[in-house]
PDB file of C-alpha atoms in Angstrom:
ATOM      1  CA  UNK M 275      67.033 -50.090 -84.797  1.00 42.00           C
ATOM      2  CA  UNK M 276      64.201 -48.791 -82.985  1.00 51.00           C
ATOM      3  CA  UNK M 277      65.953 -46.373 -81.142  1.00 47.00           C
ATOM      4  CA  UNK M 278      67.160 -44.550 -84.857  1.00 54.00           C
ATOM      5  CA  UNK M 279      63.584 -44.287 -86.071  1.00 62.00           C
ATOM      6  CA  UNK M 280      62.779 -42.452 -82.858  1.00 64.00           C
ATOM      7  CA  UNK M 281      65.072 -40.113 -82.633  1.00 62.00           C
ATOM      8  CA  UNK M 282      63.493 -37.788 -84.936  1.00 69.00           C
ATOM      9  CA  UNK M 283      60.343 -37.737 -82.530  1.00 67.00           C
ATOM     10  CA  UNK M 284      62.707 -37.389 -79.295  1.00 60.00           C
ATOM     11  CA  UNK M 285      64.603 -34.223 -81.513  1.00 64.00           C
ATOM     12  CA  UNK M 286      60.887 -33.010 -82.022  1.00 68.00           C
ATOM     13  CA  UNK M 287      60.145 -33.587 -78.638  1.00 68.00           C
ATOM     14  CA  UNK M 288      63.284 -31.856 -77.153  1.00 59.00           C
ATOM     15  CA  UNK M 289      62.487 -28.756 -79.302  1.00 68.00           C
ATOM     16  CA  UNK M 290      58.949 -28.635 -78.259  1.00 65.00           C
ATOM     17  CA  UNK M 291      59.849 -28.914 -74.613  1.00 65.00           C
ATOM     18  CA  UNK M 292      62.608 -26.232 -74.921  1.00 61.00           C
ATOM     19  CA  UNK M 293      60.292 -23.711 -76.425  1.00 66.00           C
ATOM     20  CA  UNK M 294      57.668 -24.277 -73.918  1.00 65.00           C
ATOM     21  CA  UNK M 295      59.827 -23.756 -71.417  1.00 61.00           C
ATOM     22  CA  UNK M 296      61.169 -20.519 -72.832  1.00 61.00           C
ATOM     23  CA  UNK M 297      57.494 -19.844 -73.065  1.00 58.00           C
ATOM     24  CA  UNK M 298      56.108 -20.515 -70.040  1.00 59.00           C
ATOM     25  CA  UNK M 299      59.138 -17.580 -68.676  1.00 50.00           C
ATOM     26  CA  UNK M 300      58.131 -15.355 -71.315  1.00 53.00           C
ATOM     27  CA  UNK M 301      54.428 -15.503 -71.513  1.00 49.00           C
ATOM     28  CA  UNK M 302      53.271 -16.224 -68.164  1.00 51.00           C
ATOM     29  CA  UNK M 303      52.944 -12.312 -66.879  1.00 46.00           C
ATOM     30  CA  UNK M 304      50.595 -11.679 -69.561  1.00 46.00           C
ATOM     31  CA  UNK M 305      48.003 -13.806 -68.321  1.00 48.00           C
ATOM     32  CA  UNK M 306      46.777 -11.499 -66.053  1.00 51.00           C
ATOM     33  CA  UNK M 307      47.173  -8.533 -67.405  1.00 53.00           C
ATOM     34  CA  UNK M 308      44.556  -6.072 -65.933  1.00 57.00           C
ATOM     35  CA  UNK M 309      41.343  -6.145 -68.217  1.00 56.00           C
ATOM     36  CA  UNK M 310      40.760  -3.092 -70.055  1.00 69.00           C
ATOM     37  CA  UNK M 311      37.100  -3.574 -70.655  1.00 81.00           C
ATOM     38  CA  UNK M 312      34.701  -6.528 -70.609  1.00 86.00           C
ATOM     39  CA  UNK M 313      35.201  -8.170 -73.856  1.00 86.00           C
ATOM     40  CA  UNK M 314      39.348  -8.140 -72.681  1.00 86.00           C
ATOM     41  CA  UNK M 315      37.945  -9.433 -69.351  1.00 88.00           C
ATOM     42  CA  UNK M 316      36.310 -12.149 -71.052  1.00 91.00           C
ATOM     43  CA  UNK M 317      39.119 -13.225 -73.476  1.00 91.00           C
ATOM     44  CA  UNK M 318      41.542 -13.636 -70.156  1.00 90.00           C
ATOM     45  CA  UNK M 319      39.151 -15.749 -68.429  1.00 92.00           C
ATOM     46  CA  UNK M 320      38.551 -18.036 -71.682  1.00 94.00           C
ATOM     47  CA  UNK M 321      42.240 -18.541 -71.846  1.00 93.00           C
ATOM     48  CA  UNK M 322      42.532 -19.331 -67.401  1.00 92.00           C
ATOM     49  CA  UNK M 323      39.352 -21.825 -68.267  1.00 93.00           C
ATOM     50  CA  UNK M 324      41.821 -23.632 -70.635  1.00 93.00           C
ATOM     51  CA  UNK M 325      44.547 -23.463 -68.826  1.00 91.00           C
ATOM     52  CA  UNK M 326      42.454 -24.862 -66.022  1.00 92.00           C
ATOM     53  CA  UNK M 327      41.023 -27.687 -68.787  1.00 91.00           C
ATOM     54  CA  UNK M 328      44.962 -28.651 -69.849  1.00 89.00           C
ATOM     55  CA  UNK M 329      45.733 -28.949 -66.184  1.00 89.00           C
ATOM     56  CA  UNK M 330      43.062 -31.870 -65.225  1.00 91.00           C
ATOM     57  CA  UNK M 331      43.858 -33.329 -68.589  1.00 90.00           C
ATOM     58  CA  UNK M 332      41.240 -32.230 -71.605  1.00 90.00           C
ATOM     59  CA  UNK M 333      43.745 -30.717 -74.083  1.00 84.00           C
ATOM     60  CA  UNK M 334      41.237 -30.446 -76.274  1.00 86.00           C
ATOM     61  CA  UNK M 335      38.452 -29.279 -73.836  1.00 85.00           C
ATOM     62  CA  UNK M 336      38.969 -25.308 -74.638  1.00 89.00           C
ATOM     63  CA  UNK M 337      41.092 -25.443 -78.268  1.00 89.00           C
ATOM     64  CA  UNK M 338      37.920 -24.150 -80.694  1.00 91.00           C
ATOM     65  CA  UNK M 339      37.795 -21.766 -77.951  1.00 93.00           C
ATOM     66  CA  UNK M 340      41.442 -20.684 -77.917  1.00 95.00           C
ATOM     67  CA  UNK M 341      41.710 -21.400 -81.673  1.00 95.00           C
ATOM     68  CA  UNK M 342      38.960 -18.545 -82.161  1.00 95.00           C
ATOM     69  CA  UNK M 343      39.936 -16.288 -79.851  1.00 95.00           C
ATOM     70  CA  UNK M 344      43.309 -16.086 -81.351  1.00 96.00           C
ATOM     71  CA  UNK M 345      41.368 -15.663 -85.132  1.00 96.00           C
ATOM     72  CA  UNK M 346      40.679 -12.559 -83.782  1.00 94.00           C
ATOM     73  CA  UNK M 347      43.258 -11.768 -81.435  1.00 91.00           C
ATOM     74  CA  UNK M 348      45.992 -13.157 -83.109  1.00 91.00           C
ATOM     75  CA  UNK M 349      48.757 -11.579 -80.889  1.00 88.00           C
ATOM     76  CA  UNK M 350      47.266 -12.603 -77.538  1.00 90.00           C
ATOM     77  CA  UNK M 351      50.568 -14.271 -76.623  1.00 88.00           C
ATOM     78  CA  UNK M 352      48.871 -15.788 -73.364  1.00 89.00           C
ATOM     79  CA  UNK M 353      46.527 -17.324 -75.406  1.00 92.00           C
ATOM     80  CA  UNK M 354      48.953 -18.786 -77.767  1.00 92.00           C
ATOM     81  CA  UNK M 355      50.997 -20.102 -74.964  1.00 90.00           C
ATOM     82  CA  UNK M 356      47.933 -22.210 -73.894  1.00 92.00           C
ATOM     83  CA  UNK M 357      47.372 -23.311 -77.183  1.00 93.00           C
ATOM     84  CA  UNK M 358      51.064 -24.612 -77.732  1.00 91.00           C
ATOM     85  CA  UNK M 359      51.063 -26.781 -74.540  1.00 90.00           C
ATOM     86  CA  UNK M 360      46.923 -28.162 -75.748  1.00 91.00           C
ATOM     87  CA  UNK M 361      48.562 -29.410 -78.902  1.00 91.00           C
ATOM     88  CA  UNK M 362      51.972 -30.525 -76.787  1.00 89.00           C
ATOM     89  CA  UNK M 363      49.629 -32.655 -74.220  1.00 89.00           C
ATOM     90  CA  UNK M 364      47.464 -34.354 -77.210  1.00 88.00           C
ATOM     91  CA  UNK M 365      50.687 -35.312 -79.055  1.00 88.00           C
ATOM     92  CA  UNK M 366      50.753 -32.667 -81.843  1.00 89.00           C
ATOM     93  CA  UNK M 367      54.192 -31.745 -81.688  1.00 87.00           C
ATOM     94  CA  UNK M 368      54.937 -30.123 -84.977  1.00 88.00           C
ATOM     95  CA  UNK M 369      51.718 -27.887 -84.454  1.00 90.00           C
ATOM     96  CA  UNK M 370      52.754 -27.193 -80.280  1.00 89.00           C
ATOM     97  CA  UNK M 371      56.345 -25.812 -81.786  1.00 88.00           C
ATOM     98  CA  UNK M 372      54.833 -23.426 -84.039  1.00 90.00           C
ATOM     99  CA  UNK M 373      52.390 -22.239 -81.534  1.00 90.00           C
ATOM    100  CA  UNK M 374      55.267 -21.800 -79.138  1.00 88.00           C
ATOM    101  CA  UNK M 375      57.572 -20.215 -81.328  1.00 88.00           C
ATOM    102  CA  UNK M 376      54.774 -18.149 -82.408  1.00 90.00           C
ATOM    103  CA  UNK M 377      53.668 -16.856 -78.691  1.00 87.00           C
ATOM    104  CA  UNK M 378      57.124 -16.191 -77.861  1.00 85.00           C
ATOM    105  CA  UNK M 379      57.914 -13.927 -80.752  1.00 85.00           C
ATOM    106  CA  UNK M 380      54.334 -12.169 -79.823  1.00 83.00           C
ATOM    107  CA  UNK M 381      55.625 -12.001 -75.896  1.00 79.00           C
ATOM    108  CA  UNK M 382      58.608 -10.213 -77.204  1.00 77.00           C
ATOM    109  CA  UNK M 383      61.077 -12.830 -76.381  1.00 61.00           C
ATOM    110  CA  UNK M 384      63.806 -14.290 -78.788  1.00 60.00           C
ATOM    111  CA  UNK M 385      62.904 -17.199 -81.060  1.00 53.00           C
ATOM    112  CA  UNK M 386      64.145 -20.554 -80.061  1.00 53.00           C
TER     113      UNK M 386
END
């Protein structure tokens, strides 16, 4: 019985995991795009900070950070990316999809 009430959250799961995937192909070469000025400059190293802060395990370390650099750079698709595996690691599924979905379609890559 427990296994049927958890496969909603393992479907969730599956899908999160498949778009992050797709994302982490997609996204990953705009990380380091070549900064066009300082305030770009800045933006790219907020999002490698994060990415640094996901990697030792503080999901939510940088995510006010990315949350408001992507207020007002909403199409920052390496931002987005970072975002979408924050909420994946803290357990936010629903929220890490739509992020994911969401940097994909901004990285120019088909939904999934």
């Amino acid at each position: 019985m427990q296994l049927a009430s958890s496969a909603p959250l393992l479907a969730r799961s599956l899908a999160c995991a498949s778009a992050l995937a797709a994302l982490a192909l997609a996204a990953r070469p705009a990380v380091e795009p070549p900064a066009q000025d300082p305030a770009a400059e800045a933006d790219l190293e907020l999002v490698r900070s994060a990415d640094r802060a996901l990697r030792r395990g503080s999901p939510g370390e940088r995510l006010r950070d990315l949350e408001e650099l992507l207020a007002d750079e909403p199409g920052m698709a390496a931002a987005r990316e970072v975002l979408a595996r924050c909420r994946e690691q803290a357990g936010d599924l629903e929220l890490a999809l739509a992020e994911a979905r969401r940097a994909l379609a901004d990285a120019g890559a088909p939904p999934r």
